[in-house]
Amino acid sequence: MSLLSSPVTLDKLTPDLLLHIAQFLDVRTILNLSLTCKQLSSLVNDEHLFRRLVERDYHLTYKATANTWRAVYQGQPENICPHLGPVPEPLPPALHHPQKHANCDVCHTAPVSFLSLDPEKHNQVCTVCAQKQQQRHRVNAVTERAAVLYNFDAGGLYCFQCLRPVGKQDDNINERDKTARLLEQLTPTLPNGTIDDASSPPSSASASSALPSASASSSSTSITQHTTTTAQKSLKAAAPSADDIAERRKIEHFRYIQELRLEDMSLTHYLIEKTWSRNWMMFRTRDGVAPPGPITNYKLARNNGQLDPELRLPFDKYRPAPETHADIISEQLWTFLVDTYGLEGRAYTEDELVGPEYARLRECVNEYKRSIQRYP
């Protein structure tokens, strides 16, 4: 009875109870709490607590081997694929150094492109069947477990939920580290049984050259419109000469100037990632600059694949806007660029800027389209 009537203070709680309580607090409160006494000061260094906080606030369940969960939280991980987390480590033995099947395990006719990393069902499938499986996973809400597949053709991993290759050189260090660990186990074996040492984590160019084609299946347009096109593959198939690149530079710059003068503001407009757009401008206007890789529109998205409402957009067609995250281009120019370079991520049109959180972006696009009237 005396135990019930006596006040229970924080210093009387066990460490397990303190950690359990702390994981429901915001970080500022945890930091303030850690300053109150020596016993609570250990909270700010507890890895178990910060692992829970990373999962709660960033939906992330993995990290680089050399990293700490506190460092991951302090780094505020963004533009990182959360769907790598459910991929088990180590992979099941059946997935170690797989030999590529001749035909798809589902349709039994098309050549294999992808290997499922789902520990319960690791089929080797063609591009079309992979897309159909991902559509079923979305309906059945199992995308977290089965979104990431191994791409035999590119020698890397591809997330069908984020709609991009994962673990590239410019990606988050935690994503790169786990991708590298998985690829060490996934490196295919050669016909003589040895491991193919030539296989390595792909660069951004090679990783995208074997992604699902935009013409692979008319029934899966919502996925295929975001991936690398056949045109991109043909451009990479043979190394062009200096004269070929110079001629291509002239053609693309003329196309841009023509679009600048004759742009139809009544058509739907698209958002295109700013860094890629700047690289394309450098290629068009400067000799010796190589053409850019696929359009990096995945950088415009949040972790859930939806367009980031905090983006900055231009509001004047003819006024430079270097601090923006994306440019606004017409449907004709967008189609030309996707057909030429391919796409990592997905297409974002002005028609998708619906709802209160996108009101500011919607007004930027409207003002951009009206700005043409200010210049005779």
mmCIF file of C-alpha atoms in Angstrom:
data_model
loop_
_atom_site.group_PDB
_atom_site.id
_atom_site.type_symbol
_atom_site.label_atom_id
_atom_site.label_comp_id
_atom_site.label_asym_id
_atom_site.label_seq_id
_atom_site.Cartn_x
_atom_site.Cartn_y
_atom_site.Cartn_z
ATOM 1 C CA MET A 1 0.000 0.000 0.000
ATOM 2 C CA SER A 2 2.865 2.331 0.777
ATOM 3 C CA LEU A 3 4.363 1.588 -2.647
ATOM 4 C CA LEU A 4 1.189 2.695 -4.381
ATOM 5 C CA SER A 5 0.879 5.867 -2.370
ATOM 6 C CA SER A 6 4.528 6.955 -2.811
ATOM 7 C CA PRO A 7 5.272 9.113 -5.886
ATOM 8 C CA VAL A 8 7.007 7.397 -8.804
ATOM 9 C CA THR A 9 9.790 9.588 -10.231
ATOM 10 C CA LEU A 10 11.832 9.064 -13.369
ATOM 11 C CA ASP A 11 14.939 8.105 -11.450
ATOM 12 C CA LYS A 12 13.066 5.112 -10.022
ATOM 13 C CA LEU A 13 12.206 3.696 -13.456
ATOM 14 C CA THR A 14 14.317 0.944 -14.977
ATOM 15 C CA PRO A 15 16.428 1.763 -18.067
ATOM 16 C CA ASP A 16 14.119 -0.372 -20.239
ATOM 17 C CA LEU A 17 11.079 1.641 -19.160
ATOM 18 C CA LEU A 18 12.891 4.941 -19.732
ATOM 19 C CA LEU A 19 13.837 3.904 -23.278
ATOM 20 C CA HIS A 20 10.300 2.746 -23.972
ATOM 21 C CA ILE A 21 8.920 6.104 -22.880
ATOM 22 C CA ALA A 22 11.578 8.091 -24.736
ATOM 23 C CA GLN A 23 10.746 6.558 -28.110
ATOM 24 C CA PHE A 24 7.365 8.321 -28.021
ATOM 25 C CA LEU A 25 8.936 11.749 -27.433
ATOM 26 C CA ASP A 26 10.220 14.216 -29.999
ATOM 27 C CA VAL A 27 13.987 14.678 -30.204
ATOM 28 C CA ARG A 28 13.993 18.148 -28.640
ATOM 29 C CA THR A 29 12.219 16.786 -25.568
ATOM 30 C CA ILE A 30 14.667 13.869 -25.362
ATOM 31 C CA LEU A 31 17.621 16.258 -25.470
ATOM 32 C CA ASN A 32 16.106 18.442 -22.755
ATOM 33 C CA LEU A 33 15.359 15.383 -20.652
ATOM 34 C CA SER A 34 18.949 14.167 -20.957
ATOM 35 C CA LEU A 35 20.178 17.424 -19.384
ATOM 36 C CA THR A 36 18.239 16.936 -16.153
ATOM 37 C CA CYS A 37 20.416 14.313 -14.479
ATOM 38 C CA LYS A 38 23.304 11.903 -15.008
ATOM 39 C CA GLN A 39 21.048 8.855 -15.249
ATOM 40 C CA LEU A 40 19.025 10.354 -18.113
ATOM 41 C CA SER A 41 22.064 11.738 -19.941
ATOM 42 C CA SER A 42 22.664 8.304 -21.455
ATOM 43 C CA LEU A 43 19.497 8.641 -23.545
ATOM 44 C CA VAL A 44 21.195 10.829 -26.157
ATOM 45 C CA ASN A 45 23.777 8.097 -26.848
ATOM 46 C CA ASP A 46 21.524 5.049 -26.796
ATOM 47 C CA GLU A 47 21.628 3.279 -30.178
ATOM 48 C CA HIS A 48 18.468 1.277 -29.505
ATOM 49 C CA LEU A 49 16.516 4.493 -28.956
ATOM 50 C CA PHE A 50 17.835 6.213 -32.084
ATOM 51 C CA ARG A 51 17.134 3.135 -34.177
ATOM 52 C CA ARG A 52 13.488 3.383 -33.099
ATOM 53 C CA LEU A 53 13.481 7.140 -33.826
ATOM 54 C CA VAL A 54 14.923 6.645 -37.326
ATOM 55 C CA GLU A 55 12.260 4.056 -38.077
ATOM 56 C CA ARG A 56 9.512 6.260 -36.628
ATOM 57 C CA ASP A 57 10.453 9.546 -38.294
ATOM 58 C CA TYR A 58 12.078 8.372 -41.564
ATOM 59 C CA HIS A 59 10.608 4.863 -42.084
ATOM 60 C CA LEU A 60 14.163 3.564 -42.433
ATOM 61 C CA THR A 61 15.251 0.199 -41.000
ATOM 62 C CA TYR A 62 18.841 -0.154 -42.259
ATOM 63 C CA LYS A 63 22.118 1.758 -42.155
ATOM 64 C CA ALA A 64 25.728 1.616 -43.303
ATOM 65 C CA THR A 65 27.878 -0.814 -41.328
ATOM 66 C CA ALA A 66 30.230 1.922 -40.103
ATOM 67 C CA ASN A 67 27.419 4.332 -39.273
ATOM 68 C CA THR A 68 25.552 4.762 -35.975
ATOM 69 C CA TRP A 69 21.801 5.167 -35.676
ATOM 70 C CA ARG A 70 22.332 8.513 -33.972
ATOM 71 C CA ALA A 71 24.444 9.689 -36.935
ATOM 72 C CA VAL A 72 21.742 8.485 -39.338
ATOM 73 C CA TYR A 73 19.117 10.496 -37.463
ATOM 74 C CA GLN A 74 21.307 13.586 -37.298
ATOM 75 C CA GLY A 75 21.884 13.313 -41.050
ATOM 76 C CA GLN A 76 18.116 13.586 -41.652
ATOM 77 C CA PRO A 77 18.101 10.893 -44.373
ATOM 78 C CA GLU A 78 16.090 11.990 -47.398
ATOM 79 C CA ASN A 79 15.805 10.690 -50.955
ATOM 80 C CA ILE A 80 16.711 7.248 -49.662
ATOM 81 C CA CYS A 81 14.933 4.040 -50.623
ATOM 82 C CA PRO A 82 13.113 2.668 -47.557
ATOM 83 C CA HIS A 83 12.218 -0.550 -49.379
ATOM 84 C CA LEU A 84 15.744 -1.971 -49.062
ATOM 85 C CA GLY A 85 15.047 -2.484 -45.367
ATOM 86 C CA PRO A 86 12.867 -5.622 -45.698
ATOM 87 C CA VAL A 87 15.443 -7.321 -47.959
ATOM 88 C CA PRO A 88 17.046 -9.854 -45.567
ATOM 89 C CA GLU A 89 20.731 -9.937 -44.727
ATOM 90 C CA PRO A 90 22.292 -12.278 -45.426
ATOM 91 C CA LEU A 91 20.200 -13.349 -48.380
ATOM 92 C CA PRO A 92 18.809 -16.897 -48.410
ATOM 93 C CA PRO A 93 21.353 -19.382 -49.838
ATOM 94 C CA ALA A 94 19.140 -19.922 -52.886
ATOM 95 C CA LEU A 95 19.813 -16.306 -53.910
ATOM 96 C CA HIS A 96 23.602 -16.450 -53.584
ATOM 97 C CA HIS A 97 25.358 -16.017 -56.953
ATOM 98 C CA PRO A 98 22.307 -17.061 -59.003
ATOM 99 C CA GLN A 99 22.529 -18.415 -62.518
ATOM 100 C CA LYS A 100 20.214 -16.592 -64.895
ATOM 101 C CA HIS A 101 17.410 -18.753 -66.292
ATOM 102 C CA ALA A 102 16.711 -18.771 -69.992
ATOM 103 C CA ASN A 103 13.016 -17.903 -69.718
ATOM 104 C CA CYS A 104 10.727 -16.178 -67.248
ATOM 105 C CA ASP A 105 9.455 -18.371 -64.393
ATOM 106 C CA VAL A 106 5.968 -16.884 -64.785
ATOM 107 C CA CYS A 107 5.163 -16.588 -68.505
ATOM 108 C CA HIS A 108 7.816 -19.166 -69.585
ATOM 109 C CA THR A 109 8.382 -17.349 -72.889
ATOM 110 C CA ALA A 110 10.162 -13.985 -72.468
ATOM 111 C CA PRO A 111 13.843 -13.760 -71.432
ATOM 112 C CA VAL A 112 14.642 -13.136 -67.778
ATOM 113 C CA SER A 113 15.545 -9.593 -66.636
ATOM 114 C CA PHE A 114 14.866 -9.506 -62.873
ATOM 115 C CA LEU A 115 15.312 -11.679 -59.801
ATOM 116 C CA SER A 116 12.871 -11.266 -56.904
ATOM 117 C CA LEU A 117 14.576 -10.828 -53.523
ATOM 118 C CA ASP A 118 11.465 -11.816 -51.591
ATOM 119 C CA PRO A 119 12.717 -14.596 -49.265
ATOM 120 C CA GLU A 120 9.430 -16.454 -49.652
ATOM 121 C CA LYS A 121 9.319 -16.426 -53.442
ATOM 122 C CA HIS A 122 12.456 -15.615 -55.444
ATOM 123 C CA ASN A 123 11.317 -15.997 -59.053
ATOM 124 C CA GLN A 124 13.316 -14.930 -62.079
ATOM 125 C CA VAL A 125 10.985 -12.886 -64.250
ATOM 126 C CA CYS A 126 10.870 -10.826 -67.427
ATOM 127 C CA THR A 127 10.242 -7.086 -67.395
ATOM 128 C CA VAL A 128 6.524 -7.347 -68.168
ATOM 129 C CA CYS A 129 5.867 -9.970 -65.481
ATOM 130 C CA ALA A 130 7.890 -7.960 -62.962
ATOM 131 C CA GLN A 131 5.684 -4.937 -63.605
ATOM 132 C CA LYS A 132 2.503 -7.015 -63.317
ATOM 133 C CA GLN A 133 3.703 -8.510 -60.030
ATOM 134 C CA GLN A 134 4.398 -5.044 -58.634
ATOM 135 C CA GLN A 135 0.897 -3.908 -59.591
ATOM 136 C CA ARG A 136 -0.543 -6.866 -57.667
ATOM 137 C CA HIS A 137 1.716 -6.094 -54.712
ATOM 138 C CA ARG A 138 0.375 -2.534 -54.606
ATOM 139 C CA VAL A 139 -3.182 -3.828 -54.519
ATOM 140 C CA ASN A 140 -2.317 -6.326 -51.770
ATOM 141 C CA ALA A 141 -0.188 -3.803 -49.821
ATOM 142 C CA VAL A 142 2.999 -5.889 -49.829
ATOM 143 C CA THR A 143 5.220 -3.425 -51.712
ATOM 144 C CA GLU A 144 7.502 -2.898 -48.716
ATOM 145 C CA ARG A 145 8.679 -6.512 -48.852
ATOM 146 C CA ALA A 146 8.884 -7.120 -52.576
ATOM 147 C CA ALA A 147 9.624 -3.764 -54.211
ATOM 148 C CA VAL A 148 13.373 -4.239 -54.765
ATOM 149 C CA LEU A 149 14.526 -6.670 -57.476
ATOM 150 C CA TYR A 150 17.934 -7.599 -58.836
ATOM 151 C CA ASN A 151 18.409 -6.462 -62.438
ATOM 152 C CA PHE A 152 20.461 -9.084 -64.294
ATOM 153 C CA ASP A 153 20.976 -6.826 -67.313
ATOM 154 C CA ALA A 154 22.314 -3.832 -65.353
ATOM 155 C CA GLY A 155 23.994 -5.790 -62.569
ATOM 156 C CA GLY A 156 22.286 -3.697 -59.900
ATOM 157 C CA LEU A 157 19.145 -3.294 -57.810
ATOM 158 C CA TYR A 158 15.960 -1.573 -58.947
ATOM 159 C CA CYS A 159 13.080 -0.425 -56.736
ATOM 160 C CA PHE A 160 9.669 -0.627 -58.391
ATOM 161 C CA GLN A 161 8.163 1.490 -55.617
ATOM 162 C CA CYS A 162 10.660 4.369 -55.837
ATOM 163 C CA LEU A 163 10.863 3.766 -59.607
ATOM 164 C CA ARG A 164 14.651 4.101 -59.779
ATOM 165 C CA PRO A 165 17.903 2.163 -59.442
ATOM 166 C CA VAL A 166 19.182 2.080 -55.874
ATOM 167 C CA GLY A 167 22.692 2.299 -54.479
ATOM 168 C CA LYS A 168 24.188 4.519 -57.172
ATOM 169 C CA GLN A 169 27.272 6.638 -56.547
ATOM 170 C CA ASP A 170 25.327 9.806 -55.780
ATOM 171 C CA ASP A 171 22.824 8.103 -53.453
ATOM 172 C CA ASN A 172 22.778 8.195 -49.645
ATOM 173 C CA ILE A 173 25.740 6.378 -48.046
ATOM 174 C CA ASN A 174 23.419 4.053 -46.091
ATOM 175 C CA GLU A 175 21.652 3.033 -49.299
ATOM 176 C CA ARG A 176 24.960 2.514 -51.119
ATOM 177 C CA ASP A 177 26.388 0.423 -48.298
ATOM 178 C CA LYS A 178 23.496 -2.036 -48.075
ATOM 179 C CA THR A 179 23.278 -2.269 -51.872
ATOM 180 C CA ALA A 180 26.981 -3.150 -52.038
ATOM 181 C CA ARG A 181 26.562 -5.845 -49.383
ATOM 182 C CA LEU A 182 23.657 -7.390 -51.277
ATOM 183 C CA LEU A 183 25.425 -7.244 -54.631
ATOM 184 C CA GLU A 184 28.380 -9.155 -53.179
ATOM 185 C CA GLN A 185 25.978 -12.045 -52.620
ATOM 186 C CA LEU A 186 24.122 -11.595 -55.890
ATOM 187 C CA THR A 187 27.050 -11.513 -58.322
ATOM 188 C CA PRO A 188 26.120 -14.209 -60.871
ATOM 189 C CA THR A 189 28.298 -17.268 -61.434
ATOM 190 C CA LEU A 190 29.935 -17.971 -64.760
ATOM 191 C CA PRO A 191 29.196 -21.200 -66.638
ATOM 192 C CA ASN A 192 32.388 -22.763 -65.172
ATOM 193 C CA GLY A 193 31.059 -22.122 -61.631
ATOM 194 C CA THR A 194 33.344 -19.203 -60.766
ATOM 195 C CA ILE A 195 32.090 -15.815 -59.677
ATOM 196 C CA ASP A 196 32.007 -13.106 -62.332
ATOM 197 C CA ASP A 197 34.583 -10.621 -60.999
ATOM 198 C CA ALA A 198 33.743 -8.206 -63.799
ATOM 199 C CA SER A 199 30.385 -7.506 -62.207
ATOM 200 C CA SER A 200 30.330 -4.368 -60.077
ATOM 201 C CA PRO A 201 27.760 -1.918 -58.724
ATOM 202 C CA PRO A 202 26.541 0.014 -61.770
ATOM 203 C CA SER A 203 27.041 3.686 -62.435
ATOM 204 C CA SER A 204 24.016 5.874 -63.054
ATOM 205 C CA ALA A 205 24.400 5.411 -66.811
ATOM 206 C CA SER A 206 24.815 1.639 -66.861
ATOM 207 C CA ALA A 207 22.206 1.016 -64.172
ATOM 208 C CA SER A 208 19.538 2.740 -66.186
ATOM 209 C CA SER A 209 20.419 1.213 -69.535
ATOM 210 C CA ALA A 210 18.597 -2.027 -68.698
ATOM 211 C CA LEU A 211 15.555 -0.767 -66.851
ATOM 212 C CA PRO A 212 12.005 -1.680 -67.932
ATOM 213 C CA SER A 213 11.295 -0.264 -71.357
ATOM 214 C CA ALA A 214 8.566 2.326 -71.809
ATOM 215 C CA SER A 215 7.053 0.127 -74.527
ATOM 216 C CA ALA A 216 7.245 -3.165 -72.635
ATOM 217 C CA SER A 217 3.542 -3.386 -71.856
ATOM 218 C CA SER A 218 0.599 -1.160 -72.744
ATOM 219 C CA SER A 219 -1.231 -2.358 -69.635
ATOM 220 C CA SER A 220 1.450 -1.019 -67.293
ATOM 221 C CA THR A 221 1.885 2.519 -68.600
ATOM 222 C CA SER A 222 1.910 3.982 -65.085
ATOM 223 C CA ILE A 223 5.207 2.184 -64.422
ATOM 224 C CA THR A 224 6.848 2.051 -67.829
ATOM 225 C CA GLN A 225 6.462 5.781 -68.533
ATOM 226 C CA HIS A 226 8.955 6.413 -65.732
ATOM 227 C CA THR A 227 11.726 4.084 -66.930
ATOM 228 C CA THR A 228 14.441 4.084 -69.513
ATOM 229 C CA THR A 229 13.291 3.947 -73.126
ATOM 230 C CA THR A 230 14.532 1.883 -76.010
ATOM 231 C CA ALA A 231 15.872 5.041 -77.609
ATOM 232 C CA GLN A 232 18.238 5.558 -74.702
ATOM 233 C CA LYS A 233 19.572 2.013 -75.029
ATOM 234 C CA SER A 234 20.286 2.481 -78.727
ATOM 235 C CA LEU A 235 22.168 5.702 -78.016
ATOM 236 C CA LYS A 236 24.438 3.829 -75.572
ATOM 237 C CA ALA A 237 24.834 0.763 -77.758
ATOM 238 C CA ALA A 238 27.663 2.191 -79.870
ATOM 239 C CA ALA A 239 30.101 4.933 -78.930
ATOM 240 C CA PRO A 240 29.319 7.937 -81.181
ATOM 241 C CA SER A 241 32.101 9.824 -82.933
ATOM 242 C CA ALA A 242 32.956 13.450 -82.178
ATOM 243 C CA ASP A 243 31.191 14.489 -85.391
ATOM 244 C CA ASP A 244 28.070 12.562 -84.367
ATOM 245 C CA ILE A 245 28.008 14.298 -80.979
ATOM 246 C CA ALA A 246 28.531 17.711 -82.579
ATOM 247 C CA GLU A 247 25.637 17.093 -84.971
ATOM 248 C CA ARG A 248 23.451 15.876 -82.137
ATOM 249 C CA ARG A 249 24.329 18.986 -80.132
ATOM 250 C CA LYS A 250 23.167 21.225 -82.993
ATOM 251 C CA ILE A 251 19.922 19.306 -83.477
ATOM 252 C CA GLU A 252 18.995 19.368 -79.788
ATOM 253 C CA HIS A 253 19.870 23.039 -79.375
ATOM 254 C CA PHE A 254 17.808 23.926 -82.439
ATOM 255 C CA ARG A 255 14.928 21.927 -80.973
ATOM 256 C CA TYR A 256 15.219 23.874 -77.718
ATOM 257 C CA ILE A 257 15.328 27.282 -79.463
ATOM 258 C CA GLN A 258 12.331 26.305 -81.572
ATOM 259 C CA GLU A 259 10.429 25.295 -78.456
ATOM 260 C CA LEU A 260 11.433 28.540 -76.708
ATOM 261 C CA ARG A 261 9.916 30.598 -79.513
ATOM 262 C CA LEU A 262 6.858 28.513 -80.333
ATOM 263 C CA GLU A 263 5.921 26.993 -76.971
ATOM 264 C CA ASP A 264 2.176 26.368 -76.703
ATOM 265 C CA MET A 265 1.130 27.409 -73.190
ATOM 266 C CA SER A 266 -2.291 25.790 -73.626
ATOM 267 C CA LEU A 267 -0.718 22.311 -73.487
ATOM 268 C CA THR A 268 0.072 20.382 -70.335
ATOM 269 C CA HIS A 269 3.471 21.240 -68.865
ATOM 270 C CA TYR A 270 5.897 18.982 -66.991
ATOM 271 C CA LEU A 271 8.446 19.409 -64.214
ATOM 272 C CA ILE A 272 12.025 18.390 -65.009
ATOM 273 C CA GLU A 273 14.770 18.155 -62.387
ATOM 274 C CA LYS A 274 16.992 21.257 -62.373
ATOM 275 C CA THR A 275 20.470 19.703 -62.212
ATOM 276 C CA TRP A 276 19.726 17.461 -65.177
ATOM 277 C CA SER A 277 18.241 20.401 -67.075
ATOM 278 C CA ARG A 278 21.393 22.431 -66.404
ATOM 279 C CA ASN A 279 23.601 19.558 -67.597
ATOM 280 C CA TRP A 280 21.565 19.335 -70.792
ATOM 281 C CA MET A 281 22.008 23.081 -71.319
ATOM 282 C CA MET A 282 25.788 22.676 -70.903
ATOM 283 C CA PHE A 283 25.798 19.885 -73.495
ATOM 284 C CA ARG A 284 23.794 21.974 -75.977
ATOM 285 C CA THR A 285 25.909 25.102 -75.664
ATOM 286 C CA ARG A 286 29.490 23.953 -75.010
ATOM 287 C CA ASP A 287 31.784 21.867 -77.174
ATOM 288 C CA GLY A 288 33.427 18.937 -75.449
ATOM 289 C CA VAL A 289 30.640 18.442 -72.887
ATOM 290 C CA ALA A 290 29.167 14.931 -72.921
ATOM 291 C CA PRO A 291 25.393 14.441 -73.138
ATOM 292 C CA PRO A 292 23.705 13.812 -69.782
ATOM 293 C CA GLY A 293 22.340 10.470 -68.635
ATOM 294 C CA PRO A 294 18.670 9.697 -67.925
ATOM 295 C CA ILE A 295 16.470 12.477 -66.517
ATOM 296 C CA THR A 296 16.818 12.341 -62.709
ATOM 297 C CA ASN A 297 13.227 13.151 -61.765
ATOM 298 C CA TYR A 298 13.370 10.839 -58.747
ATOM 299 C CA LYS A 299 15.091 13.738 -56.951
ATOM 300 C CA LEU A 300 11.792 15.649 -57.027
ATOM 301 C CA ALA A 301 9.997 13.027 -54.939
ATOM 302 C CA ARG A 302 9.647 12.301 -51.269
ATOM 303 C CA ASN A 303 10.373 8.806 -49.920
ATOM 304 C CA ASN A 304 6.830 7.693 -50.759
ATOM 305 C CA GLY A 305 7.288 8.613 -54.425
ATOM 306 C CA GLN A 306 4.935 11.603 -54.270
ATOM 307 C CA LEU A 307 6.052 15.004 -55.533
ATOM 308 C CA ASP A 308 7.696 17.078 -52.795
ATOM 309 C CA PRO A 309 5.424 20.101 -52.099
ATOM 310 C CA GLU A 310 8.420 22.071 -50.753
ATOM 311 C CA LEU A 311 10.056 22.319 -54.186
ATOM 312 C CA ARG A 312 10.939 25.727 -55.608
ATOM 313 C CA LEU A 313 9.762 26.388 -59.176
ATOM 314 C CA PRO A 314 10.356 29.266 -61.621
ATOM 315 C CA PHE A 315 7.524 31.708 -62.251
ATOM 316 C CA ASP A 316 8.883 33.526 -65.312
ATOM 317 C CA LYS A 317 9.633 31.820 -68.630
ATOM 318 C CA TYR A 318 12.468 34.155 -69.622
ATOM 319 C CA ARG A 319 13.995 35.067 -66.260
ATOM 320 C CA PRO A 320 16.806 32.821 -64.919
ATOM 321 C CA ALA A 321 15.933 31.016 -61.681
ATOM 322 C CA PRO A 322 19.121 29.298 -60.414
ATOM 323 C CA GLU A 323 17.769 28.548 -56.919
ATOM 324 C CA THR A 324 14.909 26.353 -58.109
ATOM 325 C CA HIS A 325 14.665 22.554 -57.908
ATOM 326 C CA ALA A 326 12.959 22.012 -61.277
ATOM 327 C CA ASP A 327 12.234 23.653 -64.613
ATOM 328 C CA ILE A 328 8.852 23.763 -66.356
ATOM 329 C CA ILE A 329 8.726 22.500 -69.937
ATOM 330 C CA SER A 330 6.040 21.746 -72.502
ATOM 331 C CA GLU A 331 4.663 18.330 -73.317
ATOM 332 C CA GLN A 332 6.426 18.261 -76.717
ATOM 333 C CA LEU A 333 9.837 19.003 -75.248
ATOM 334 C CA TRP A 334 9.269 16.547 -72.398
ATOM 335 C CA THR A 335 8.354 13.757 -74.815
ATOM 336 C CA PHE A 336 11.421 14.484 -76.947
ATOM 337 C CA LEU A 337 13.773 14.422 -73.943
ATOM 338 C CA VAL A 338 12.333 11.212 -72.449
ATOM 339 C CA ASP A 339 12.501 9.468 -75.825
ATOM 340 C CA THR A 340 16.106 10.612 -76.223
ATOM 341 C CA TYR A 341 17.537 10.192 -72.720
ATOM 342 C CA GLY A 342 15.166 7.997 -70.718
ATOM 343 C CA LEU A 343 13.810 8.682 -67.252
ATOM 344 C CA GLU A 344 14.722 7.746 -63.679
ATOM 345 C CA GLY A 345 11.772 8.346 -61.378
ATOM 346 C CA ARG A 346 8.438 9.402 -62.799
ATOM 347 C CA ALA A 347 6.767 12.159 -64.784
ATOM 348 C CA TYR A 348 5.139 15.026 -62.874
ATOM 349 C CA THR A 349 2.630 17.203 -64.729
ATOM 350 C CA GLU A 350 0.830 20.378 -63.726
ATOM 351 C CA ASP A 351 -2.409 18.383 -63.638
ATOM 352 C CA GLU A 352 -1.143 16.562 -60.533
ATOM 353 C CA LEU A 353 -0.735 19.771 -58.522
ATOM 354 C CA VAL A 354 -4.042 19.333 -56.731
ATOM 355 C CA GLY A 355 -4.842 20.004 -53.087
ATOM 356 C CA PRO A 356 -3.808 22.572 -50.483
ATOM 357 C CA GLU A 357 -0.209 21.335 -50.121
ATOM 358 C CA TYR A 358 0.429 21.928 -53.836
ATOM 359 C CA ALA A 359 -1.319 25.309 -54.062
ATOM 360 C CA ARG A 360 1.977 27.231 -54.120
ATOM 361 C CA LEU A 361 3.432 25.033 -56.890
ATOM 362 C CA ARG A 362 0.210 25.337 -58.854
ATOM 363 C CA GLU A 363 0.421 29.137 -58.716
ATOM 364 C CA CYS A 364 4.070 29.053 -59.843
ATOM 365 C CA VAL A 365 3.111 27.054 -62.940
ATOM 366 C CA ASN A 366 0.175 29.359 -63.680
ATOM 367 C CA GLU A 367 2.369 32.446 -63.332
ATOM 368 C CA TYR A 368 5.023 30.841 -65.529
ATOM 369 C CA LYS A 369 2.483 30.222 -68.294
ATOM 370 C CA ARG A 370 1.114 33.766 -67.982
ATOM 371 C CA SER A 371 4.571 35.344 -68.095
ATOM 372 C CA ILE A 372 4.776 34.925 -71.863
ATOM 373 C CA GLN A 373 2.223 37.720 -72.188
ATOM 374 C CA ARG A 374 4.621 40.200 -70.576
ATOM 375 C CA TYR A 375 7.137 39.862 -73.422
ATOM 376 C CA PRO A 376 6.014 41.086 -76.870
#
